[in-house]
Amino acid sequence: MQAGMSDEPMVPPGFAASLVEIGQRMDRCRWVPGSAGNFSARIDDERIAITRSGVHKGRLTDDDIIAVKYDGSAFDPGDRPSAETLLHCQIYQKFAGVGAVLHGHSVAATVLSMASDAGGIAFSNYEILKAFGGIRTHETEVILPVVDNDQDMPRLVARVEPLLEMGAPLGYLIRGHGIYAWGETVEHAFWRVEALEFLLACELERRRIK
Amino acid sequence: MQAGMSDEPMVPPGFAASLVEIGQRMDRCRWVPGSAGNFSARIDDERIAITRSGVHKGRLTDDDIIAVKYDGSAFDPGDRPSAETLLHCQIYQKFAGVGAVLHGHSVAATVLSMASDAGGIAFSNYEILKAFGGIRTHETEVILPVVDNDQDMPRLVARVEPLLEMGAPLGYLIRGHGIYAWGETVEHAFWRVEALEFLLACELERRRIK
Amino acid sequence: MQAGMSDEPMVPPGFAASLVEIGQRMDRCRWVPGSAGNFSARIDDERIAITRSGVHKGRLTDDDIIAVKYDGSAFDPGDRPSAETLLHCQIYQKFAGVGAVLHGHSVAATVLSMASDAGGIAFSNYEILKAFGGIRTHETEVILPVVDNDQDMPRLVARVEPLLEMGAPLGYLIRGHGIYAWGETVEHAFWRVEALEFLLACELERRRIK
Amino acid sequence: MQAGMSDEPMVPPGFAASLVEIGQRMDRCRWVPGSAGNFSARIDDERIAITRSGVHKGRLTDDDIIAVKYDGSAFDPGDRPSAETLLHCQIYQKFAGVGAVLHGHSVAATVLSMASDAGGIAFSNYEILKAFGGIRTHETEVILPVVDNDQDMPRLVARVEPLLEMGAPLGYLIRGHGIYAWGETVEHAFWRVEALEFLLACELERRRIK
């Protein structure tokens, strides 16, 4: 709790600014309708900066970025973190190299995740797959996992756990809900979301012309 | 009429500014083509601020926001309110908590409302349904009512009446015409429109890949 | 030619500014890819302001707006008017009330005009049809004429002539080419284009879900 | 290497600025998801300005534009050019009049190039075909070549070579990868990309309503 007692604000300004700005970019892509979506960044080994619940993610102010502990609780008891804060904490705890997590609701991710009850969506022969760490060729099949949605957050966290155990996937979809993706920085996490949404948009088109 | 006799303008600047700005956001979403759409906000128990008829709703000026009474008539006899002003008044009279009403014309709302003569469009298993007050889970079916269009405004108002009697729905569609949605504030009404348009866009995609 | 001999520029600044700005709006809608599209405004009974050929219509400068006579020839022999200038002149000569003509290339107009060899696209039961002068109800069928494309401009003008003789239609499409629409002012012509493109986008969606 | 020894920077500011700005325009069109895409411009007979690898092409800074030789190697050994630099060099070496090359990843180009194993996509009866040099009518069939993707860059270059030998095509697609197009200037290359992407978007729509 030392951070809290020091003079520095619980959320350093740079962290707040980068989450506010990424919200504007997600909004321009139409991925955060209404008050949907949430974004976070790892501050240090005790603090995560995350978007407040119930605000439009394309019009955030620094004040909408709050600090939570790794157990998902807010440092300031007056703050209400997003209901999905635990999904962010889970990723930070699993992957030491992850510095930011982004969650959005796109039409393509929502529709494709609801189009079947499959556990994942397979992508192959896309050059852009190379954008995902460790993949050196487009001649590969990559699976974006899909988990069923659940309002019981601990149960949803448990459902996601084995996916992360398998090593860092590209990200994952929650059925009828949206995408979770992450990266070393907020900027890199956004690139990951953009690349995955591009693949989902392509898959949606391919299913129409088939 | 006291408001009119006082020094304050019939439409307080804050109300005009928020309707002008929401028009710019609706326009960026492509939901107000030509001079389509209209927006309003409740000023007090005798005045409603509403967009003037026959102007582009993405390029409003404060002067395009006029004051009307709850019977839909303009305070300034020189002002021509939107033909659909009565649909706005009806919502304010029915729901004391509503502070703003937005009406737009999107491709998805227009096409889906014309795709069948059903009385509503059902949404289920979408996480975003939780954005609608009082809904705690995605495991629910929600109906967005659709009423047939009518150029006789009192008759259209009568057609909408039973929907509102049933309690506050999410909003409603007029067939081949567009969406009406509302909220406590202009900002909240926009979130409602964004969430409903997201659901309509998803439904349109789902009908294509089926 | 008095205008040319006077001190005022051949294209008054206000006319140039409104065509430059409408180009930016058409571009944001993605209706002027590459150097496609052309826009004009009636200056007086001898001059029409029109976009120069071979420039990007979303990045015009005042210098790209040139003055032509009603026979389509440029006042400044060094200026190269758009190849389609005669289609603009024809509309101004036919309809005294028309102050501006806009031509763009949208995906929907191009695809629908090529989808059949019909002489028009019918729209019915759309509320937005009321946006077209003289139409008081959505319960009507309106035809947007489609003429075959032709690189012989006088021949294309002759093909359009009977459509205009029939009285002012909504505008027209040239097959595989794009839309022509007009209005009393540049702003009103843009509303007409927006409303027609909205109808075309709806029709394209309806043909997919049928 | 004289350029390198002179006082002028390896990449003259004007070249950097135009590539930074075109990246912003490509990004607004959603053609450079993640860190995809690369752009270049011919500086002189020994230098090509090209985007650095592993940056977001919609948010470039002048520092992200580096100088390479016609063999694809960077002048500054610390610079890492895009893996596809050789595809740019090949075009400059083949066509003396080409001043800029743009590569992007659009949904339409990716999906259509993967929809069949054909060696090209044919366009006919589109007015916009006239935008491509030397074409005087829409009554023509134009082929946009498609080559199979390959992570072996020299092999991919060899696959593209015969297309360029055939004379300057419109540009070409790499299957599952994206578009390459060029022009005398960065601006003209963008017009070419916009026109080709418009045609690809139209073809994608036509395949849906067929």
Short mmCIF file of C-alpha atoms in Angstrom, two decimals, chain A residues 21 25 28-29 31 124-128 130 136-138 187 190-191 194-195 198 201-202 205-206 208-209, chain D residues 27 30 32-35 54-56 59 84 105-107 110-111 114-115 149-151 176-177 204 207-208:
data_model
loop_
_atom_site.label_atom_id
_atom_site.label_comp_id
_atom_site.label_asym_id
_atom_site.label_seq_id
_atom_site.Cartn_x
_atom_site.Cartn_y
_atom_site.Cartn_z
CA GLU A 21 -6.51 7.69 -25.85
CA ARG A 25 -9.24 4.75 -31.04
CA ARG A 28 -13.49 5.24 -33.86
CA CYS A 29 -13.40 1.55 -34.82
CA TRP A 31 -15.77 -1.49 -30.87
CA SER A 124 -5.10 -20.04 -41.84
CA ASN A 125 -3.13 -18.69 -44.80
CA TYR A 126 -3.40 -15.07 -43.68
CA GLU A 127 -0.16 -13.11 -43.95
CA ILE A 128 -1.20 -11.07 -40.93
CA LYS A 130 2.81 -13.31 -38.72
CA ARG A 136 7.05 -17.02 -38.91
CA THR A 137 4.78 -18.04 -41.76
CA HIS A 138 1.23 -17.64 -43.05
CA GLU A 187 -0.11 0.27 -28.11
CA PHE A 190 -4.24 -2.41 -29.67
CA TRP A 191 -2.26 -3.81 -32.62
CA GLU A 194 -6.78 -4.63 -34.70
CA ALA A 195 -5.15 -7.69 -36.27
CA PHE A 198 -9.25 -7.80 -39.20
CA ALA A 201 -13.97 -9.35 -40.42
CA CYS A 202 -12.33 -11.44 -43.18
CA GLU A 205 -16.99 -11.99 -45.36
CA ARG A 206 -15.73 -15.42 -46.41
CA ARG A 208 -21.03 -14.83 -46.91
CA ILE A 209 -19.52 -15.45 -50.32
CA ASP D 27 -5.35 3.97 -41.52
CA ARG D 30 -8.73 0.64 -42.19
CA VAL D 32 -3.17 -1.05 -42.20
CA PRO D 33 -4.35 -3.09 -39.18
CA GLY D 34 -1.78 -3.71 -36.43
CA SER D 35 1.65 -3.04 -37.89
CA GLY D 54 7.19 -3.17 -36.75
CA VAL D 55 5.46 0.18 -36.34
CA HIS D 56 1.80 1.17 -36.79
CA ARG D 59 0.95 6.66 -36.51
CA GLU D 84 8.94 -6.69 -48.18
CA HIS D 105 -4.11 -5.13 -46.15
CA SER D 106 -7.82 -4.63 -46.79
CA VAL D 107 -10.59 -7.07 -45.95
CA THR D 110 -7.64 -10.45 -48.58
CA VAL D 111 -10.98 -12.22 -48.93
CA MET D 114 -8.37 -16.21 -51.02
CA ALA D 115 -11.76 -16.97 -52.61
CA ASN D 149 2.02 -15.64 -50.91
CA ASP D 150 5.52 -16.78 -49.94
CA GLN D 151 7.77 -16.07 -46.95
CA GLY D 176 -4.25 -13.67 -48.24
CA HIS D 177 -1.91 -10.76 -47.87
CA LEU D 204 -17.22 -8.50 -53.01
CA ARG D 207 -20.65 -11.93 -55.24
CA ARG D 208 -23.02 -11.62 -52.30
#
